[in-house]
Amino acid sequence: MASSSSLVLILATALLLATSFAQLTPDFYSESCPGVFSAVRSQIGIALEKEKRMGASLVRMFFHDCFVNGCDGSVLLDDTPTFIGEKRAGPNMNSVRGFEVIDAIKAAVEEVCPGVVSCADIIAIAARDSVVELGGPNWDVKLGRRDAMTASQALANTSIPAPTSNLTKLISSFAVQGLSVQDMVVLSGAHTIGQARCTTFRNHIYSESNIDGFFAGTRQAYCPPSNGTGDNNLAPLDIETPNFFDNSYYKDLIAKRGLLHSDQELFNGGSTDSQVSEYSENSDAFYADFVAAMIKMGDIKPLTGYDGEVRKNCRVVN
Ligand code: HEM
Ligand SMILES: *[C@@H]1O[C@H](CO)[C@@H](O)[C@H](O)[C@H]1NC(C)=O
Ligand SMILES: *[C@@H]1O[C@H](CO)[C@@H](O)[C@H](O)[C@H]1NC(C)=O
Ligand SMILES: *[C@@H]1O[C@H](CO)[C@@H](O)[C@H](O)[C@H]1NC(C)=O
């Protein structure tokens, strides 16, 4: 009696694990597409040789994919007359970039193993390779995601935190994704690379007091005060080394040289100050925690098994 009912329990558990908890794993393509890594890496090399900033753009793309219904390539789907994707959502429009690079990577990967590697996995590998190419840490990317057949502009509008967010809002936006306060602070360290548009930081440099005066003046010179003018002028998120994945973002925050309101919220007399201080002094700790958090973010609600599909063209559902 006892043994047969425990057998049933074991079988039921095994079935549940097999069907609904398929796990991502770094060796997912070791049989089906061992060439995927070199194909992605060489395209990243080509793209970053043209423009270093592209590395930052691809890291951000991964974030914007994962925060909207999980890491499922939904951010890549183009709008059509009958389909509204995420590209024109507030946080993405005129902002998320690198779609042509993903197309080039997908084409290179299709050449070595057609129909095998998902677009969602390509974004994950591209983000890792970009960090490495810009001098940051390396890690094994977990794989086996499949591509969504839908997207959500509404969720993209609400799930991706705005640069006007306060610390409470930043923490809660990450918490709903299953990410901790520490994950939020360390993932924000991605702002050690890349650029932001004037419209995203204008209010911070003109109207807020928790900013270094000299730094504010420097930024004002390229971001005129009136709304509408120069909205798309760019400034580096890390004034020191915007093309190098180091810990200087955290040093900027301590010097009150955070570019976005949301950046400076991480070091503004609140509960996350100590973590910012630690990373500013210990880049090994920043790297180790960043890697762990990128893996965790990459685990948000993946489609696996027979869910979703492997798109042929990352911009359209098959
Ligand atoms: C904590 C909440 C976050 C907020 C409020 C935020 C906000 C922003 C904003 C407003 C920009 C500039 C966009 C533009 O002007 O077009 C930006 C850029 C960027 N973000 Fe974030 N972000 C956050 C977290 C993250 C995370 C978690 C990552 C990745 C792990 C990330 C990676 C980047 C990168 C690399 C850029 C530069 C992109 C480029 O140069 O193309 N951000 N972010
Ligand atoms: C999302 O935001 C954009 C830009 O602010 C807006 O045009 C669009 O209507 C919003 N979409 C939804 C579904 O809320
Ligand atoms: C933080 O922002 C939210 C809105 O996003 C607001 O409701 C809340 O009162 C703010 N908290 C603080 C401490 O300012
Ligand atoms: C820009 O417009 C916003 C909202 O319309 C306003 O809150 C802000 O103060 C304006 N900024 C400047 C510098 O005029």
mmCIF file of C-alpha atoms and ligand atoms in Angstrom:
data_model
loop_
_atom_site.group_PDB
_atom_site.id
_atom_site.type_symbol
_atom_site.label_atom_id
_atom_site.label_comp_id
_atom_site.label_asym_id
_atom_site.label_seq_id
_atom_site.Cartn_x
_atom_site.Cartn_y
_atom_site.Cartn_z
ATOM 1 C CA MET A 1 0.000 0.000 0.000
ATOM 2 C CA ALA A 2 2.468 2.579 1.192
ATOM 3 C CA SER A 3 4.970 1.642 -1.494
ATOM 4 C CA SER A 4 2.471 1.766 -4.367
ATOM 5 C CA SER A 5 1.136 5.149 -3.337
ATOM 6 C CA SER A 6 4.660 6.519 -3.047
ATOM 7 C CA LEU A 7 5.397 5.103 -6.499
ATOM 8 C CA VAL A 8 2.408 7.011 -7.846
ATOM 9 C CA LEU A 9 3.723 10.127 -6.131
ATOM 10 C CA ILE A 10 7.175 9.656 -7.638
ATOM 11 C CA LEU A 11 5.747 9.126 -11.120
ATOM 12 C CA ALA A 12 3.455 12.136 -10.798
ATOM 13 C CA THR A 13 6.354 14.290 -9.639
ATOM 14 C CA ALA A 14 8.563 13.097 -12.487
ATOM 15 C CA LEU A 15 5.825 13.870 -15.008
ATOM 16 C CA LEU A 16 5.309 17.327 -13.529
ATOM 17 C CA LEU A 17 9.036 18.057 -13.651
ATOM 18 C CA ALA A 18 9.316 16.835 -17.233
ATOM 19 C CA THR A 19 6.365 18.806 -18.520
ATOM 20 C CA SER A 20 6.230 22.083 -16.683
ATOM 21 C CA PHE A 21 9.678 22.638 -15.217
ATOM 22 C CA ALA A 22 11.986 22.011 -18.155
ATOM 23 C CA GLN A 23 15.205 23.732 -17.162
ATOM 24 C CA LEU A 24 17.524 25.887 -19.195
ATOM 25 C CA THR A 25 21.028 24.457 -19.439
ATOM 26 C CA PRO A 26 24.326 25.738 -20.892
ATOM 27 C CA ASP A 27 24.817 22.577 -23.000
ATOM 28 C CA PHE A 28 21.364 22.694 -24.617
ATOM 29 C CA TYR A 29 22.882 22.997 -28.122
ATOM 30 C CA SER A 30 25.952 20.814 -27.567
ATOM 31 C CA GLU A 31 24.585 18.131 -29.907
ATOM 32 C CA SER A 32 22.207 20.122 -32.116
ATOM 33 C CA CYS A 33 24.291 23.238 -32.753
ATOM 34 C CA PRO A 34 27.804 23.259 -31.291
ATOM 35 C CA GLY A 35 28.725 26.062 -33.715
ATOM 36 C CA VAL A 36 26.261 28.545 -32.225
ATOM 37 C CA PHE A 37 28.774 30.209 -29.892
ATOM 38 C CA SER A 38 31.418 30.979 -32.504
ATOM 39 C CA ALA A 39 28.748 32.187 -34.940
ATOM 40 C CA VAL A 40 27.342 34.645 -32.383
ATOM 41 C CA ARG A 41 30.775 35.720 -31.134
ATOM 42 C CA SER A 42 32.067 36.579 -34.582
ATOM 43 C CA GLN A 43 28.981 38.680 -35.410
ATOM 44 C CA ILE A 44 29.322 40.517 -32.087
ATOM 45 C CA GLY A 45 32.954 41.178 -32.968
ATOM 46 C CA ILE A 46 31.933 42.671 -36.318
ATOM 47 C CA ALA A 47 29.142 44.786 -34.800
ATOM 48 C CA LEU A 48 31.267 46.184 -31.963
ATOM 49 C CA GLU A 49 34.146 46.937 -34.264
ATOM 50 C CA LYS A 50 31.754 49.241 -36.118
ATOM 51 C CA GLU A 51 30.278 50.724 -32.955
ATOM 52 C CA LYS A 52 31.218 49.936 -29.372
ATOM 53 C CA ARG A 53 27.891 51.217 -28.072
ATOM 54 C CA MET A 54 26.131 48.317 -29.777
ATOM 55 C CA GLY A 55 27.359 46.077 -26.952
ATOM 56 C CA ALA A 56 25.423 48.188 -24.480
ATOM 57 C CA SER A 57 22.358 48.201 -26.702
ATOM 58 C CA LEU A 58 22.294 44.397 -26.831
ATOM 59 C CA VAL A 59 22.673 44.038 -23.061
ATOM 60 C CA ARG A 60 19.709 46.357 -22.662
ATOM 61 C CA MET A 61 17.702 44.440 -25.257
ATOM 62 C CA PHE A 62 18.039 41.303 -23.104
ATOM 63 C CA PHE A 63 16.661 43.213 -20.082
ATOM 64 C CA HIS A 64 13.728 44.565 -22.083
ATOM 65 C CA ASP A 65 12.980 41.106 -23.469
ATOM 66 C CA CYS A 66 13.091 39.338 -20.107
ATOM 67 C CA PHE A 67 10.978 41.892 -18.206
ATOM 68 C CA VAL A 68 8.012 41.513 -20.558
ATOM 69 C CA ASN A 69 6.485 38.060 -20.188
ATOM 70 C CA GLY A 70 9.889 36.441 -19.724
ATOM 71 C CA CYS A 71 12.931 35.963 -21.975
ATOM 72 C CA ASP A 72 11.040 34.852 -25.069
ATOM 73 C CA GLY A 73 12.237 37.058 -27.936
ATOM 74 C CA SER A 74 8.963 39.027 -27.854
ATOM 75 C CA VAL A 75 10.856 42.335 -28.089
ATOM 76 C CA LEU A 76 12.067 41.367 -31.571
ATOM 77 C CA LEU A 77 8.651 41.046 -33.239
ATOM 78 C CA ASP A 78 7.879 43.813 -35.733
ATOM 79 C CA ASP A 79 4.548 45.613 -35.741
ATOM 80 C CA THR A 80 2.329 44.777 -38.711
ATOM 81 C CA PRO A 81 -1.069 46.163 -39.719
ATOM 82 C CA THR A 82 -2.661 43.348 -37.706
ATOM 83 C CA PHE A 83 -0.129 42.870 -34.905
ATOM 84 C CA ILE A 84 1.100 45.256 -32.226
ATOM 85 C CA GLY A 85 4.488 44.298 -30.845
ATOM 86 C CA GLU A 86 6.659 45.876 -28.162
ATOM 87 C CA LYS A 87 8.881 48.075 -30.305
ATOM 88 C CA ARG A 88 6.634 51.121 -30.025
ATOM 89 C CA ALA A 89 6.037 50.754 -26.299
ATOM 90 C CA GLY A 90 7.152 53.820 -24.331
ATOM 91 C CA PRO A 91 10.385 52.325 -22.908
ATOM 92 C CA ASN A 92 11.418 50.894 -26.304
ATOM 93 C CA MET A 93 10.420 53.409 -28.959
ATOM 94 C CA ASN A 94 13.356 55.378 -30.436
ATOM 95 C CA SER A 95 15.422 53.690 -27.781
ATOM 96 C CA VAL A 96 15.940 49.936 -27.973
ATOM 97 C CA ARG A 97 18.333 49.228 -30.819
ATOM 98 C CA GLY A 98 20.400 46.437 -32.313
ATOM 99 C CA PHE A 99 17.661 44.588 -34.209
ATOM 100 C CA GLU A 100 19.796 44.504 -37.373
ATOM 101 C CA VAL A 101 22.615 42.907 -35.393
ATOM 102 C CA ILE A 102 20.241 40.217 -34.123
ATOM 103 C CA ASP A 103 19.160 39.644 -37.759
ATOM 104 C CA ALA A 104 22.801 39.223 -38.788
ATOM 105 C CA ILE A 105 23.488 36.815 -35.929
ATOM 106 C CA LYS A 106 20.349 34.812 -36.700
ATOM 107 C CA ALA A 107 21.389 34.553 -40.377
ATOM 108 C CA ALA A 108 24.871 33.330 -39.386
ATOM 109 C CA VAL A 109 23.410 30.798 -36.943
ATOM 110 C CA GLU A 110 20.830 29.561 -39.474
ATOM 111 C CA GLU A 111 23.721 28.940 -41.850
ATOM 112 C CA VAL A 112 25.379 26.476 -39.455
ATOM 113 C CA CYS A 113 22.227 24.864 -38.018
ATOM 114 C CA PRO A 114 18.945 25.868 -39.612
ATOM 115 C CA GLY A 115 15.834 25.969 -37.463
ATOM 116 C CA VAL A 116 17.530 25.012 -34.203
ATOM 117 C CA VAL A 117 18.482 28.077 -32.153
ATOM 118 C CA SER A 118 15.771 30.391 -30.822
ATOM 119 C CA CYS A 119 15.917 34.157 -31.113
ATOM 120 C CA ALA A 120 15.436 34.383 -27.333
ATOM 121 C CA ASP A 121 18.631 32.373 -26.799
ATOM 122 C CA ILE A 122 20.458 34.483 -29.378
ATOM 123 C CA ILE A 123 19.698 37.647 -27.365
ATOM 124 C CA ALA A 124 20.985 35.934 -24.192
ATOM 125 C CA ILE A 125 24.264 34.875 -25.832
ATOM 126 C CA ALA A 126 24.661 38.251 -27.565
ATOM 127 C CA ALA A 127 24.284 40.048 -24.218
ATOM 128 C CA ARG A 128 26.947 37.865 -22.600
ATOM 129 C CA ASP A 129 29.334 38.232 -25.546
ATOM 130 C CA SER A 130 28.847 42.005 -25.491
ATOM 131 C CA VAL A 131 29.790 42.212 -21.810
ATOM 132 C CA VAL A 132 32.889 40.088 -22.465
ATOM 133 C CA GLU A 133 33.882 42.101 -25.552
ATOM 134 C CA LEU A 134 33.691 45.316 -23.495
ATOM 135 C CA GLY A 135 36.038 43.937 -20.853
ATOM 136 C CA GLY A 136 33.516 42.531 -18.368
ATOM 137 C CA PRO A 137 33.111 39.084 -16.825
ATOM 138 C CA ASN A 138 32.393 35.855 -18.712
ATOM 139 C CA TRP A 139 29.839 33.191 -17.807
ATOM 140 C CA ASP A 140 28.042 30.141 -19.171
ATOM 141 C CA VAL A 141 24.697 31.199 -20.634
ATOM 142 C CA LYS A 142 21.805 28.887 -19.837
ATOM 143 C CA LEU A 143 19.922 27.954 -23.012
ATOM 144 C CA GLY A 144 16.846 26.186 -24.289
ATOM 145 C CA ARG A 145 14.427 29.127 -24.443
ATOM 146 C CA ARG A 146 11.842 29.089 -27.193
ATOM 147 C CA ASP A 147 10.334 32.058 -28.997
ATOM 148 C CA ALA A 148 7.005 33.612 -28.141
ATOM 149 C CA MET A 149 4.235 33.790 -30.703
ATOM 150 C CA THR A 150 2.837 36.902 -29.052
ATOM 151 C CA ALA A 151 4.056 40.177 -27.566
ATOM 152 C CA SER A 152 2.566 42.730 -25.192
ATOM 153 C CA GLN A 153 2.872 46.440 -25.704
ATOM 154 C CA ALA A 154 0.791 47.036 -22.589
ATOM 155 C CA LEU A 155 3.133 44.977 -20.393
ATOM 156 C CA ALA A 156 6.195 46.580 -21.986
ATOM 157 C CA ASN A 157 4.729 49.959 -21.002
ATOM 158 C CA THR A 158 4.212 48.957 -17.391
ATOM 159 C CA SER A 159 6.850 46.306 -16.570
ATOM 160 C CA ILE A 160 10.016 48.146 -17.558
ATOM 161 C CA PRO A 161 10.804 50.751 -14.909
ATOM 162 C CA ALA A 162 11.002 54.404 -15.951
ATOM 163 C CA PRO A 163 14.075 56.567 -15.254
ATOM 164 C CA THR A 164 11.889 58.763 -13.056
ATOM 165 C CA SER A 165 11.337 55.840 -10.645
ATOM 166 C CA ASN A 166 12.172 56.222 -6.968
ATOM 167 C CA LEU A 167 13.970 53.484 -5.024
ATOM 168 C CA THR A 168 10.726 51.916 -3.776
ATOM 169 C CA LYS A 169 9.408 51.664 -7.326
ATOM 170 C CA LEU A 170 12.685 50.233 -8.662
ATOM 171 C CA ILE A 171 12.693 47.571 -5.962
ATOM 172 C CA SER A 172 9.069 46.603 -6.627
ATOM 173 C CA SER A 173 9.537 46.467 -10.422
ATOM 174 C CA PHE A 174 12.278 43.889 -9.941
ATOM 175 C CA ALA A 175 10.477 42.043 -7.161
ATOM 176 C CA VAL A 176 7.523 41.245 -9.434
ATOM 177 C CA GLN A 177 10.041 39.516 -11.733
ATOM 178 C CA GLY A 178 11.404 37.468 -8.844
ATOM 179 C CA LEU A 179 14.547 39.590 -8.580
ATOM 180 C CA SER A 180 15.902 40.844 -5.270
ATOM 181 C CA VAL A 181 17.018 44.300 -4.211
ATOM 182 C CA GLN A 182 20.611 43.117 -4.620
ATOM 183 C CA ASP A 183 19.831 41.880 -8.150
ATOM 184 C CA MET A 184 18.341 45.281 -8.973
ATOM 185 C CA VAL A 185 21.380 47.191 -7.738
ATOM 186 C CA VAL A 186 23.887 44.927 -9.479
ATOM 187 C CA LEU A 187 21.959 44.738 -12.775
ATOM 188 C CA SER A 188 21.770 48.537 -12.799
ATOM 189 C CA GLY A 189 25.570 48.306 -13.039
ATOM 190 C CA ALA A 190 24.966 47.621 -16.749
ATOM 191 C CA HIS A 191 24.750 51.415 -16.923
ATOM 192 C CA THR A 192 28.527 51.365 -16.770
ATOM 193 C CA ILE A 193 28.214 51.108 -20.566
ATOM 194 C CA GLY A 194 26.037 52.865 -23.110
ATOM 195 C CA GLN A 195 24.197 56.124 -23.674
ATOM 196 C CA ALA A 196 20.952 57.811 -22.740
ATOM 197 C CA ARG A 197 18.872 60.466 -24.499
ATOM 198 C CA CYS A 198 18.496 63.935 -23.022
ATOM 199 C CA THR A 199 14.770 63.423 -22.575
ATOM 200 C CA THR A 200 15.442 60.648 -20.053
ATOM 201 C CA PHE A 201 17.647 62.752 -17.742
ATOM 202 C CA ARG A 202 16.690 66.401 -18.413
ATOM 203 C CA ASN A 203 14.686 66.816 -15.260
ATOM 204 C CA HIS A 204 17.469 65.277 -13.158
ATOM 205 C CA ILE A 205 20.179 67.646 -14.417
ATOM 206 C CA TYR A 206 18.055 70.817 -14.268
ATOM 207 C CA SER A 207 15.645 70.391 -11.402
ATOM 208 C CA GLU A 208 17.084 68.020 -8.823
ATOM 209 C CA SER A 209 19.510 68.634 -5.997
ATOM 210 C CA ASN A 210 21.068 65.215 -5.444
ATOM 211 C CA ILE A 211 23.531 65.765 -8.284
ATOM 212 C CA ASP A 212 27.043 67.189 -8.422
ATOM 213 C CA GLY A 213 26.819 70.783 -9.701
ATOM 214 C CA PHE A 214 29.788 70.596 -12.034
ATOM 215 C CA PHE A 215 28.545 67.328 -13.503
ATOM 216 C CA ALA A 216 25.054 68.782 -14.012
ATOM 217 C CA GLY A 217 26.592 71.736 -15.887
ATOM 218 C CA THR A 218 28.600 69.411 -18.113
ATOM 219 C CA ARG A 219 25.476 67.491 -19.044
ATOM 220 C CA GLN A 220 23.351 70.644 -19.491
ATOM 221 C CA ALA A 221 25.760 71.829 -22.172
ATOM 222 C CA TYR A 222 24.509 69.039 -24.440
ATOM 223 C CA CYS A 223 20.932 68.766 -23.221
ATOM 224 C CA PRO A 224 19.011 72.047 -23.578
ATOM 225 C CA PRO A 225 16.419 72.834 -20.901
ATOM 226 C CA SER A 226 13.327 73.263 -22.991
ATOM 227 C CA ASN A 227 11.269 70.175 -23.576
ATOM 228 C CA GLY A 228 11.345 69.130 -27.213
ATOM 229 C CA THR A 229 14.717 70.593 -28.134
ATOM 230 C CA GLY A 230 17.627 68.195 -28.236
ATOM 231 C CA ASP A 231 15.513 65.397 -26.792
ATOM 232 C CA ASN A 232 17.599 62.797 -28.628
ATOM 233 C CA ASN A 233 21.020 64.219 -27.749
ATOM 234 C CA LEU A 234 23.067 61.463 -26.171
ATOM 235 C CA ALA A 235 25.169 61.346 -23.033
ATOM 236 C CA PRO A 236 27.145 58.453 -21.528
ATOM 237 C CA LEU A 237 25.512 56.722 -18.561
ATOM 238 C CA ASP A 238 29.009 56.365 -17.086
ATOM 239 C CA ILE A 239 30.944 59.590 -17.683
ATOM 240 C CA GLU A 240 34.286 57.843 -17.052
ATOM 241 C CA THR A 241 34.438 54.790 -19.351
ATOM 242 C CA PRO A 242 31.172 54.274 -21.301
ATOM 243 C CA ASN A 243 32.664 51.589 -23.531
ATOM 244 C CA PHE A 244 34.283 49.595 -20.763
ATOM 245 C CA PHE A 245 32.422 47.205 -18.508
ATOM 246 C CA ASP A 246 33.983 48.168 -15.173
ATOM 247 C CA ASN A 247 32.671 49.304 -11.780
ATOM 248 C CA SER A 248 32.998 53.040 -12.420
ATOM 249 C CA TYR A 249 29.194 53.421 -12.575
ATOM 250 C CA TYR A 250 29.174 52.904 -8.804
ATOM 251 C CA LYS A 251 31.994 55.400 -8.321
ATOM 252 C CA ASP A 252 29.922 57.891 -10.328
ATOM 253 C CA LEU A 253 26.967 57.354 -8.005
ATOM 254 C CA ILE A 254 29.085 58.034 -4.914
ATOM 255 C CA ALA A 255 30.311 61.231 -6.573
ATOM 256 C CA LYS A 256 26.653 62.179 -7.300
ATOM 257 C CA ARG A 257 27.280 61.808 -10.983
ATOM 258 C CA GLY A 258 24.476 59.385 -11.763
ATOM 259 C CA LEU A 259 22.934 60.413 -15.093
ATOM 260 C CA LEU A 260 19.383 59.195 -14.539
ATOM 261 C CA HIS A 261 17.219 60.052 -11.566
ATOM 262 C CA SER A 262 16.799 56.287 -11.082
ATOM 263 C CA ASP A 263 20.584 55.756 -11.048
ATOM 264 C CA GLN A 264 21.152 58.264 -8.252
ATOM 265 C CA GLU A 265 18.277 56.730 -6.262
ATOM 266 C CA LEU A 266 20.591 53.761 -5.612
ATOM 267 C CA PHE A 267 22.912 56.044 -3.640
ATOM 268 C CA ASN A 268 20.778 58.694 -2.016
ATOM 269 C CA GLY A 269 20.854 57.944 1.685
ATOM 270 C CA GLY A 270 18.725 54.811 1.406
ATOM 271 C CA SER A 271 19.018 51.088 2.021
ATOM 272 C CA THR A 272 21.082 50.358 -1.116
ATOM 273 C CA ASP A 273 23.920 52.816 -0.377
ATOM 274 C CA SER A 274 26.090 50.134 1.220
ATOM 275 C CA GLN A 275 25.864 47.835 -1.799
ATOM 276 C CA VAL A 276 26.830 50.715 -4.112
ATOM 277 C CA SER A 277 29.806 51.490 -1.865
ATOM 278 C CA GLU A 278 30.914 47.881 -1.893
ATOM 279 C CA TYR A 279 30.818 47.583 -5.691
ATOM 280 C CA SER A 280 32.620 50.923 -6.066
ATOM 281 C CA GLU A 281 35.540 49.442 -4.130
ATOM 282 C CA ASN A 282 35.377 45.816 -5.190
ATOM 283 C CA SER A 283 34.962 45.121 -8.876
ATOM 284 C CA ASP A 284 35.347 41.354 -8.316
ATOM 285 C CA ALA A 285 32.255 41.414 -6.109
ATOM 286 C CA PHE A 286 30.413 43.467 -8.740
ATOM 287 C CA TYR A 287 31.387 41.010 -11.487
ATOM 288 C CA ALA A 288 30.457 37.909 -9.489
ATOM 289 C CA ASP A 289 27.081 39.296 -8.424
ATOM 290 C CA PHE A 290 26.379 40.677 -11.909
ATOM 291 C CA VAL A 291 26.940 37.276 -13.494
ATOM 292 C CA ALA A 292 24.650 35.569 -10.974
ATOM 293 C CA ALA A 293 21.936 38.186 -11.532
ATOM 294 C CA MET A 294 22.171 38.009 -15.338
ATOM 295 C CA ILE A 295 21.666 34.239 -15.108
ATOM 296 C CA LYS A 296 18.712 34.799 -12.779
ATOM 297 C CA MET A 297 17.187 37.414 -15.085
ATOM 298 C CA GLY A 298 17.687 34.999 -17.988
ATOM 299 C CA ASP A 299 15.613 32.460 -16.116
ATOM 300 C CA ILE A 300 12.493 34.634 -16.030
ATOM 301 C CA LYS A 301 9.564 32.626 -17.408
ATOM 302 C CA PRO A 302 11.261 30.945 -20.390
ATOM 303 C CA LEU A 303 9.157 29.000 -22.874
ATOM 304 C CA THR A 304 10.599 25.492 -23.031
ATOM 305 C CA GLY A 305 9.820 22.040 -24.383
ATOM 306 C CA TYR A 306 7.010 22.240 -26.923
ATOM 307 C CA ASP A 307 5.857 25.730 -25.894
ATOM 308 C CA GLY A 308 6.387 28.546 -28.379
ATOM 309 C CA GLU A 309 8.560 27.900 -31.427
ATOM 310 C CA VAL A 310 11.988 28.470 -32.936
ATOM 311 C CA ARG A 311 11.437 31.418 -35.240
ATOM 312 C CA LYS A 312 13.001 31.367 -38.700
ATOM 313 C CA ASN A 313 13.062 35.167 -38.843
ATOM 314 C CA CYS A 314 13.343 36.863 -35.448
ATOM 315 C CA ARG A 315 10.999 39.681 -36.528
ATOM 316 C CA VAL A 316 7.971 37.520 -37.368
ATOM 317 C CA VAL A 317 6.145 34.520 -35.991
ATOM 318 C CA ASN A 318 6.646 31.487 -38.286
HETATM 319 C C1 HEM B 1 16.873 49.693 -12.724
HETATM 320 C C2 HEM B 1 16.012 50.171 -13.616
HETATM 321 C C3 HEM B 1 16.453 50.715 -14.936
HETATM 322 C C4 HEM B 1 16.050 51.882 -15.490
HETATM 323 C C5 HEM B 1 15.083 52.885 -14.876
HETATM 324 C C6 HEM B 1 16.736 52.018 -16.745
HETATM 325 C C7 HEM B 1 16.573 53.078 -17.612
HETATM 326 C C8 HEM B 1 17.348 53.288 -18.741
HETATM 327 C C9 HEM B 1 17.211 54.416 -19.618
HETATM 328 C C10 HEM B 1 16.191 55.538 -19.484
HETATM 329 C C11 HEM B 1 18.169 54.310 -20.569
HETATM 330 C C12 HEM B 1 18.423 55.280 -21.726
HETATM 331 C C13 HEM B 1 17.487 54.907 -22.872
HETATM 332 C C14 HEM B 1 17.428 55.952 -23.954
HETATM 333 O O1 HEM B 1 17.711 57.127 -23.715
HETATM 334 O O2 HEM B 1 17.065 55.599 -25.093
HETATM 335 C C15 HEM B 1 18.900 53.104 -20.314
HETATM 336 C C16 HEM B 1 19.954 52.648 -21.058
HETATM 337 C C17 HEM B 1 20.596 51.449 -20.835
HETATM 338 N N1 HEM B 1 20.215 50.490 -19.934
HETATM 339 FE FE1 HEM B 1 18.927 50.707 -18.412
HETATM 340 N N2 HEM B 1 17.537 50.928 -16.939
HETATM 341 C C18 HEM B 1 17.392 50.090 -15.874
HETATM 342 C C19 HEM B 1 17.977 48.859 -15.702
HETATM 343 C C20 HEM B 1 18.804 48.261 -16.630
HETATM 344 C C21 HEM B 1 19.217 46.886 -16.596
HETATM 345 C C22 HEM B 1 18.746 45.850 -15.578
HETATM 346 C C23 HEM B 1 20.053 46.703 -17.654
HETATM 347 C C24 HEM B 1 20.750 45.446 -18.087
HETATM 348 C C25 HEM B 1 21.116 44.476 -17.298
HETATM 349 C C26 HEM B 1 20.177 47.966 -18.320
HETATM 350 C C27 HEM B 1 21.003 48.231 -19.377
HETATM 351 C C28 HEM B 1 21.077 49.441 -20.045
HETATM 352 C C29 HEM B 1 22.101 49.756 -21.023
HETATM 353 C C30 HEM B 1 23.291 48.886 -21.360
HETATM 354 C C31 HEM B 1 21.778 51.013 -21.542
HETATM 355 C C32 HEM B 1 22.493 51.764 -22.666
HETATM 356 C C33 HEM B 1 21.880 51.289 -23.990
HETATM 357 C C34 HEM B 1 22.469 51.915 -25.227
HETATM 358 O O3 HEM B 1 23.453 52.647 -25.200
HETATM 359 O O4 HEM B 1 21.881 51.650 -26.313
HETATM 360 N N3 HEM B 1 19.383 48.883 -17.698
HETATM 361 N N4 HEM B 1 18.366 52.498 -19.204
HETATM 362 C C1 LIG B 2 2.113 52.073 -24.626
HETATM 363 O O1 LIG B 2 2.764 53.334 -24.609
HETATM 364 C C2 LIG B 2 2.805 53.968 -25.879
HETATM 365 C C3 LIG B 2 3.729 55.180 -25.795
HETATM 366 O O2 LIG B 2 3.537 55.890 -24.621
HETATM 367 C C4 LIG B 2 1.383 54.316 -26.295
HETATM 368 O O3 LIG B 2 1.380 54.957 -27.562
HETATM 369 C C5 LIG B 2 0.582 53.045 -26.365
HETATM 370 O O4 LIG B 2 -0.771 53.339 -26.655
HETATM 371 C C6 LIG B 2 0.665 52.247 -25.068
HETATM 372 N N1 LIG B 2 0.052 50.966 -25.322
HETATM 373 C C7 LIG B 2 -0.710 50.307 -24.452
HETATM 374 C C8 LIG B 2 -1.309 49.041 -24.908
HETATM 375 O O5 LIG B 2 -0.902 50.707 -23.316
HETATM 376 C C1 LIG B 3 7.675 56.323 -5.101
HETATM 377 O O1 LIG B 3 6.959 56.412 -6.307
HETATM 378 C C2 LIG B 3 5.634 55.904 -6.247
HETATM 379 C C3 LIG B 3 5.018 56.017 -7.644
HETATM 380 O O2 LIG B 3 5.784 55.362 -8.588
HETATM 381 C C4 LIG B 3 4.816 56.669 -5.219
HETATM 382 O O3 LIG B 3 3.528 56.090 -5.123
HETATM 383 C C5 LIG B 3 5.509 56.628 -3.889
HETATM 384 O O4 LIG B 3 4.835 57.456 -2.984
HETATM 385 C C6 LIG B 3 6.960 57.084 -4.004
HETATM 386 N N1 LIG B 3 7.630 56.831 -2.730
HETATM 387 C C7 LIG B 3 8.389 57.717 -2.123
HETATM 388 C C8 LIG B 3 9.034 57.280 -0.867
HETATM 389 O O5 LIG B 3 8.594 58.815 -2.583
HETATM 390 C C1 LIG B 4 9.308 69.518 -19.103
HETATM 391 O O1 LIG B 4 7.952 69.111 -19.096
HETATM 392 C C2 LIG B 4 7.572 68.428 -17.931
HETATM 393 C C3 LIG B 4 6.137 67.921 -18.099
HETATM 394 O O2 LIG B 4 5.446 68.598 -19.101
HETATM 395 C C4 LIG B 4 7.715 69.335 -16.712
HETATM 396 O O3 LIG B 4 7.369 68.619 -15.534
HETATM 397 C C5 LIG B 4 9.171 69.777 -16.613
HETATM 398 O O4 LIG B 4 9.319 70.672 -15.547
HETATM 399 C C6 LIG B 4 9.625 70.409 -17.920
HETATM 400 N N1 LIG B 4 11.067 70.643 -17.819
HETATM 401 C C7 LIG B 4 11.648 71.790 -18.131
HETATM 402 C C8 LIG B 4 13.117 71.862 -17.887
HETATM 403 O O5 LIG B 4 11.044 72.740 -18.614
#
